[in-house]
XYZ file of C-alpha atoms in Angstrom:
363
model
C 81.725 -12.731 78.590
C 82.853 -13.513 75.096
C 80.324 -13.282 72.232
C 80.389 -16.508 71.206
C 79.113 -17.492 74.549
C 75.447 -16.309 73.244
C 73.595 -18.255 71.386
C 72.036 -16.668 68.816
C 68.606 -17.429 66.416
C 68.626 -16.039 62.579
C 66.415 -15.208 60.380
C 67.633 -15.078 56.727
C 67.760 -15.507 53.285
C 69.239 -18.474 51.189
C 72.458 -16.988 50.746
C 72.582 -15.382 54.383
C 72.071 -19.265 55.655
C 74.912 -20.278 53.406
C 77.665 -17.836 55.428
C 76.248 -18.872 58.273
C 76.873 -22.469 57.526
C 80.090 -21.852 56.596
C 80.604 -20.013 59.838
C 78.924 -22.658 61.637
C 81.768 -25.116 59.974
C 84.554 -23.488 59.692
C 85.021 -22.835 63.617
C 88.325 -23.759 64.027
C 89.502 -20.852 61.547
C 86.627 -18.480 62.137
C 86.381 -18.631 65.757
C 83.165 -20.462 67.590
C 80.179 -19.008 65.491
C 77.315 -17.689 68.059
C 74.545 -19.026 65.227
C 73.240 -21.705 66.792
C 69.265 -21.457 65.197
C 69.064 -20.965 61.848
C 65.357 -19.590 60.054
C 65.645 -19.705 56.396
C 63.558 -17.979 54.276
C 61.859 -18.917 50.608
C 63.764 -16.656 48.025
C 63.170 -16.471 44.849
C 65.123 -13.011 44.081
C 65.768 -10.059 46.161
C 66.155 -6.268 45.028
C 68.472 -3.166 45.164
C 66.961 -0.711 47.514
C 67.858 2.141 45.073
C 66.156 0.594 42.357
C 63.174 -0.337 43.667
C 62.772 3.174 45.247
C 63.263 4.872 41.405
C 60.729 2.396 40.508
C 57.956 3.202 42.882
C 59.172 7.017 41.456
C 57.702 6.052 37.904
C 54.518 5.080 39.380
C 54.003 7.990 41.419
C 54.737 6.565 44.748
C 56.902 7.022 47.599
C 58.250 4.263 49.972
C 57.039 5.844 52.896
C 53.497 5.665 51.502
C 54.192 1.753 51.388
C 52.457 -0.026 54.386
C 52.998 -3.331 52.925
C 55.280 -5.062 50.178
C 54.563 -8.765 49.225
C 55.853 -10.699 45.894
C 53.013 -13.450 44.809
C 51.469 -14.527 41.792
C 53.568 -13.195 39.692
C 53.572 -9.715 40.508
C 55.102 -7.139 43.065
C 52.252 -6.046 45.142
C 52.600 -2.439 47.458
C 49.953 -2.017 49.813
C 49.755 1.888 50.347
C 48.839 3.622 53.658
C 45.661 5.226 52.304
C 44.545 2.107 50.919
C 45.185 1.542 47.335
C 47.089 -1.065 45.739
C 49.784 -0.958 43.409
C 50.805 -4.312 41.556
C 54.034 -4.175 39.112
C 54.276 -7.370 37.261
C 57.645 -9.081 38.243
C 58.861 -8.591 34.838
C 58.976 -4.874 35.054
C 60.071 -5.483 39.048
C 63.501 -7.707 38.034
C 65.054 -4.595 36.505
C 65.373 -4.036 39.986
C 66.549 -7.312 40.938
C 70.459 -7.844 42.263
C 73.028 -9.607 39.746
C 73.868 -12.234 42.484
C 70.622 -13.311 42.520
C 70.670 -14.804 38.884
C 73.089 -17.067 40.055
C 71.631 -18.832 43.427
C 70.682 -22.234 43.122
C 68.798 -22.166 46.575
C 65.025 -21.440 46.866
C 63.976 -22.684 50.074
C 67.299 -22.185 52.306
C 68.440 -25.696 52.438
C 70.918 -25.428 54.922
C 68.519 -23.781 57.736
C 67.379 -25.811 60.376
C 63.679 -25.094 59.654
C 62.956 -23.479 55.980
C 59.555 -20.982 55.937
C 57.930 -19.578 53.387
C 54.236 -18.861 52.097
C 53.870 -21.221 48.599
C 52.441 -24.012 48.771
C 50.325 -23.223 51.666
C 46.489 -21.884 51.944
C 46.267 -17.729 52.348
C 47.242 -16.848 56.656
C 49.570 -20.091 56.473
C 53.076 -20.783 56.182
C 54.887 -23.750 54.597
C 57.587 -25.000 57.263
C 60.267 -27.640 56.104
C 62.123 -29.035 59.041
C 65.510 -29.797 58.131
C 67.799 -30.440 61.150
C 67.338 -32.458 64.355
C 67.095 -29.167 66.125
C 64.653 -27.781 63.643
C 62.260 -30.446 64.325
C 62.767 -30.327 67.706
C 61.946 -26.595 67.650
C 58.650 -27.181 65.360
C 57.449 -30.078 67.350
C 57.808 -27.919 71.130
C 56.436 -24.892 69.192
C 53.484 -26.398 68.502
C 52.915 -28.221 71.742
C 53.628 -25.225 73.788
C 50.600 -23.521 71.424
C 53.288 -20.843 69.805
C 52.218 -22.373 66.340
C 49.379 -24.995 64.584
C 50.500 -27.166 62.191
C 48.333 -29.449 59.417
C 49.390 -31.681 56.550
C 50.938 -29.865 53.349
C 49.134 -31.083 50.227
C 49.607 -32.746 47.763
C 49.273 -29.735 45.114
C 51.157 -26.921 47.618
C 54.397 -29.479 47.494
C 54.462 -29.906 43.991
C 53.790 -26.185 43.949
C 57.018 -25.452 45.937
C 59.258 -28.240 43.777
C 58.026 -26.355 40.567
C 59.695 -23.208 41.434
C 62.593 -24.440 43.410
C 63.726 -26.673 40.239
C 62.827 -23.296 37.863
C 65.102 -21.081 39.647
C 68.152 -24.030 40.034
C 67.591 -24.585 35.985
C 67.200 -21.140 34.961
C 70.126 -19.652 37.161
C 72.537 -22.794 36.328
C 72.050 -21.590 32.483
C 73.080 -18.025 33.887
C 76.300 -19.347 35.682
C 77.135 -21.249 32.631
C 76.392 -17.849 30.372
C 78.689 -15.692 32.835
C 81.538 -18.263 32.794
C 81.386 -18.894 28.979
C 83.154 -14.923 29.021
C 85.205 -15.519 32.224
C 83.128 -14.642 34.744
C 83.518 -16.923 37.201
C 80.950 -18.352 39.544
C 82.827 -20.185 42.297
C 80.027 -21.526 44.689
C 78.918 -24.254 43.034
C 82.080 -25.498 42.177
C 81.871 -28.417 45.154
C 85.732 -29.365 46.826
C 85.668 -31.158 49.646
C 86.981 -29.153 52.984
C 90.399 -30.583 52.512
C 90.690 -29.171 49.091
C 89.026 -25.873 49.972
C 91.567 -24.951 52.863
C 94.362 -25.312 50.649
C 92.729 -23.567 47.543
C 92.099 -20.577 50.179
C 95.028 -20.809 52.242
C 96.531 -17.860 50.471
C 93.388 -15.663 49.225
C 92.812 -12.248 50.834
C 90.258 -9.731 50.553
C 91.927 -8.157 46.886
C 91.394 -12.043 45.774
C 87.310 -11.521 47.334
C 87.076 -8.713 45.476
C 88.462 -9.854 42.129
C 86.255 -13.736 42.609
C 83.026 -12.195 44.308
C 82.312 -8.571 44.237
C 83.991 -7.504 40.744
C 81.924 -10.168 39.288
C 78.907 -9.461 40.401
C 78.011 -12.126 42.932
C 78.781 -10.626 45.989
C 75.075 -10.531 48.332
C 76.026 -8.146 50.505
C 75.163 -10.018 53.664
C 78.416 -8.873 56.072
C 80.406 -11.911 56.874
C 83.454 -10.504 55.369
C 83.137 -7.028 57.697
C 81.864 -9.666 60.652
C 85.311 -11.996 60.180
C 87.717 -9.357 59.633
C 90.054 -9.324 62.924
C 91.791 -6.377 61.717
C 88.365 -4.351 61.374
C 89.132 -2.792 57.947
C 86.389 -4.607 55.919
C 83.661 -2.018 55.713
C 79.834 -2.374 53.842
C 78.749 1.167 53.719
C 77.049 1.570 50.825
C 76.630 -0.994 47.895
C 79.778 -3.325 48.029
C 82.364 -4.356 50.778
C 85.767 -1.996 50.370
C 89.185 -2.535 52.055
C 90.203 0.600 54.614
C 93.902 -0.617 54.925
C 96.466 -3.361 54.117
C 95.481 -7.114 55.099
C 98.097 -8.878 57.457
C 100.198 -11.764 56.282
C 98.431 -14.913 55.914
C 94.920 -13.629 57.173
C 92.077 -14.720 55.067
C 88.865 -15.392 56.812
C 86.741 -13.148 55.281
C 87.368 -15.290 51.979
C 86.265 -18.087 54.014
C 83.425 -16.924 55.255
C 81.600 -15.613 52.119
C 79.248 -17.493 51.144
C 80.153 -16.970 47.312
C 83.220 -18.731 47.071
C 84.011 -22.270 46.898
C 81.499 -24.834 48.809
C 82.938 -27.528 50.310
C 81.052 -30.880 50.186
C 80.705 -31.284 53.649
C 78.907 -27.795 54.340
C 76.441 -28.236 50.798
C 76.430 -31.620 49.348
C 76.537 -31.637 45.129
C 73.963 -33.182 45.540
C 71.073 -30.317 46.368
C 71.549 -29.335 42.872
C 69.687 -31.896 41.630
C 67.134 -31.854 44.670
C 64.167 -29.820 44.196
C 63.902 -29.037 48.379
C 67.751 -30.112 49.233
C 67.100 -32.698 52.461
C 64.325 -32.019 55.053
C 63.050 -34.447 57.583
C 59.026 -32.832 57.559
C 57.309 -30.241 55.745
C 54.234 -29.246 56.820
C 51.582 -26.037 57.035
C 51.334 -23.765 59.988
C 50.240 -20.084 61.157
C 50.652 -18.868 63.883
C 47.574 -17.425 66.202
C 49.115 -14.914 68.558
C 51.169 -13.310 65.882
C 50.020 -11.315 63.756
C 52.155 -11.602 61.213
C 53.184 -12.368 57.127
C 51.659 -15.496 55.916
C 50.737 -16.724 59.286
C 53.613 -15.441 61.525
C 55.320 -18.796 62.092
C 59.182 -17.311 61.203
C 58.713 -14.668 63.777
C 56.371 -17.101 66.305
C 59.315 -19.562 66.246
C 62.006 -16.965 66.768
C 60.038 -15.344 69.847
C 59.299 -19.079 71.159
C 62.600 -19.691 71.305
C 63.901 -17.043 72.817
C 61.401 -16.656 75.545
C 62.253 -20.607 76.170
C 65.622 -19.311 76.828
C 66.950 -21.710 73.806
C 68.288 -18.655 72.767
C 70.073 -15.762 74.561
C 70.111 -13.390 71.177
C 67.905 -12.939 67.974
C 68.893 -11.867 64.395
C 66.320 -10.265 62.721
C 66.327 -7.157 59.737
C 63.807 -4.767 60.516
C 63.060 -1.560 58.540
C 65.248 2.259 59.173
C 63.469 4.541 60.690
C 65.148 7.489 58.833
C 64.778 6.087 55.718
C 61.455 3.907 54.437
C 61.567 0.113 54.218
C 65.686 0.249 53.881
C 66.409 -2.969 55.794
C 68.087 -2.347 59.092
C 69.732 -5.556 61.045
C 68.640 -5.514 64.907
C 70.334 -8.381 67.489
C 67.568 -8.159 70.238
C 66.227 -9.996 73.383
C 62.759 -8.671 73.219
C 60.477 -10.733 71.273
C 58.655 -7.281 70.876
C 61.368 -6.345 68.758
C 61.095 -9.682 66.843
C 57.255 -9.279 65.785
C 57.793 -5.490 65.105
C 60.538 -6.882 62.327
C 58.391 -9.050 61.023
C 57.741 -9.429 57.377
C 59.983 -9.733 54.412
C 61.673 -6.204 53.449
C 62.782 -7.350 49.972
C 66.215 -5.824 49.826
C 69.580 -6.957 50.845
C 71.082 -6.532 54.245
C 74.296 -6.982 55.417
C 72.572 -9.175 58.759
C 75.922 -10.048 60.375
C 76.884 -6.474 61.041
C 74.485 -7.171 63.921
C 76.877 -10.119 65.228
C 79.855 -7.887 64.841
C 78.334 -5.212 67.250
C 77.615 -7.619 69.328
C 81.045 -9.261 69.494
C 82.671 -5.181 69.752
C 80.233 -4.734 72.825
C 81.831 -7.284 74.777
């Protein structure tokens, strides 16, 4: 069986949606992309593991003391095992946060199929924005097969939502513009349309991904370069993708893939920069009551629903290491026990298509 021939449900961040979009179009280069589901996350920021760990050192506490982590109101809240809580206020947390981060314009993962996230909806809910054809299709059978409620969002919780989506496109768009006023460029919101964008990367290899993406400081680490890479030499084992031999001629797929280079029109219209949301068909509140679960369970209620409807063969989620505490590990799994065990954001990158490219050595 080829890989491809699985069809696979992910869970993900903004910028972990964006590869996978760019997977999703770019098929013809890329080879058929086993993504066919796509769960995007709210993200507002995300952290360096290492940093957040020295952090947690300064207040006298060690990750694996950490039950719970959540980021709300604006503070970083860690919910200890014997019971006390620690809040840092996000201020003193975003010394932690990554670089890349200060330059996405994407808060509610506008190219998912269905977008989840707790603002905007009461405590033990979950705001859902259905984006796709296939992401309403998913809601609407979710809820009729009982896997999920859903109720009306209000009034207050959208505004809530379009608040901090525009505040992070403003704020980071005065960051791109910063970096590029001393040469720094920031290539993914520099819109071409696909025509453009194959002949701008016809010739750029992984030296030219390095010197655009991860010199600069934009790179996410989310492993589409390592997952692309027919040669196998692209390698994420620490903090940034390196090279472990020569590129062939003419190969340049993992420049392709990452979702920090150039977006063509017809994967992210220009437009979502000046749209609060991007385009979504519903938005709604649900929670989800056989899941226990953060802020309602309805990401990993949808995943499992899916997969036990056989929608699905495969499911992408990050859970936690268990040799070291709360460092996100990426797990491709059929059991939806597997799915509500990873459930709940981890807060730190993850390179989450290293888990497609086991899957695609396996068979």
């Amino acid at each position: 069986m080829n890989h491809q021939d699985n069809k696979v449900a992910m869970v993900g961040t903004p910028c972990q949606i964006i590869a996978a979009g760019k997977m999703n179009h770019f098929q013809d280069v890329l080879g058929e992309s086993p993504v066919d589901i796509k769960v995007g996350l709210f993200c507002m920021e995300n952290f360096s593991y290492h940093y957040l760990n020295q952090l947690l050192e300064e207040h006298d506490i060690q990750l694996k003391d950490v039950a719970e982590c959540r980021v709300e109101k604006g503070h970083m809240w860690f919910y200890l095992t014997d019971g006390q809580v620690l809040k840092i206020p996000l201020k003193e947390a975003k010394t932690c946060m990554r670089k890349n981060c200060e330059v996405c314009m994407d808060y509610t993962s506008e190219l998912s199929d269905l977008s989840v996230g707790s603002v905007g909806s009461p405590a033990g809910w979950s705001t859902v924005i259905a984006r796709t054809v296939k992401g309403m299709e998913l809601l609407k059978k979710a809820e009729e097969d009982n896997y999920i409620e859903t109720r009306p969002l209000t009034d207050s919780g959208l505004e809530l939502i379009k608040k901090l989506a525009t505040q992070k496109k403003e704020e980071n768009q005065k960051e791109i513009k910063k970096r590029e006023a001393v040469a720094r460029p920031v290539l993914y919101r520099r819109f071409i349309t696909d025509k453009q964008f194959r002949e701008e990367v016809a010739q750029c290899q992984f030296e030219d991904l390095k010197a655009d993406v991860i010199d600069v400081g934009t790179c996410v680490l989310c492993g589409a370069c390592e997952y692309t890479c027919p040669e196998n030499i692209v390698k994420i084992e620490d903090r940034k993708p390196r090279i472990r031999g020569q590129c062939p001629p003419d190969c340049n797929l993992c420049y392709v893939a990452c979702p920090r280079t150039y977006l063509p029109v017809e994967v992210a219209s220009q437009d979502l920069d000046h749209k609060p949301l991007g385009d979504y068909l519903k938005i709604v509140s649900a929670k989800a009551s056989l899941v226990k679960g953060q802020d309602g369970g309805v990401a990993t209620a949808l995943l499992n629903y899916a997969l036990s409807k056989e929608l699905v063969d495969q499911v992408l989620v990050v859970d936690k290491s268990s040799a070291e505490p709360w460092k996100p590990e990426v797990k491709l799994t059929r059991d939806t026990d597997d799915v509500i065990k990873a459930s709940g954001t981890k807060y730190a990158a993850c390179p989450v298509f290293k888990g497609l490219k086991t899957m695609k050595e396996e068979l």
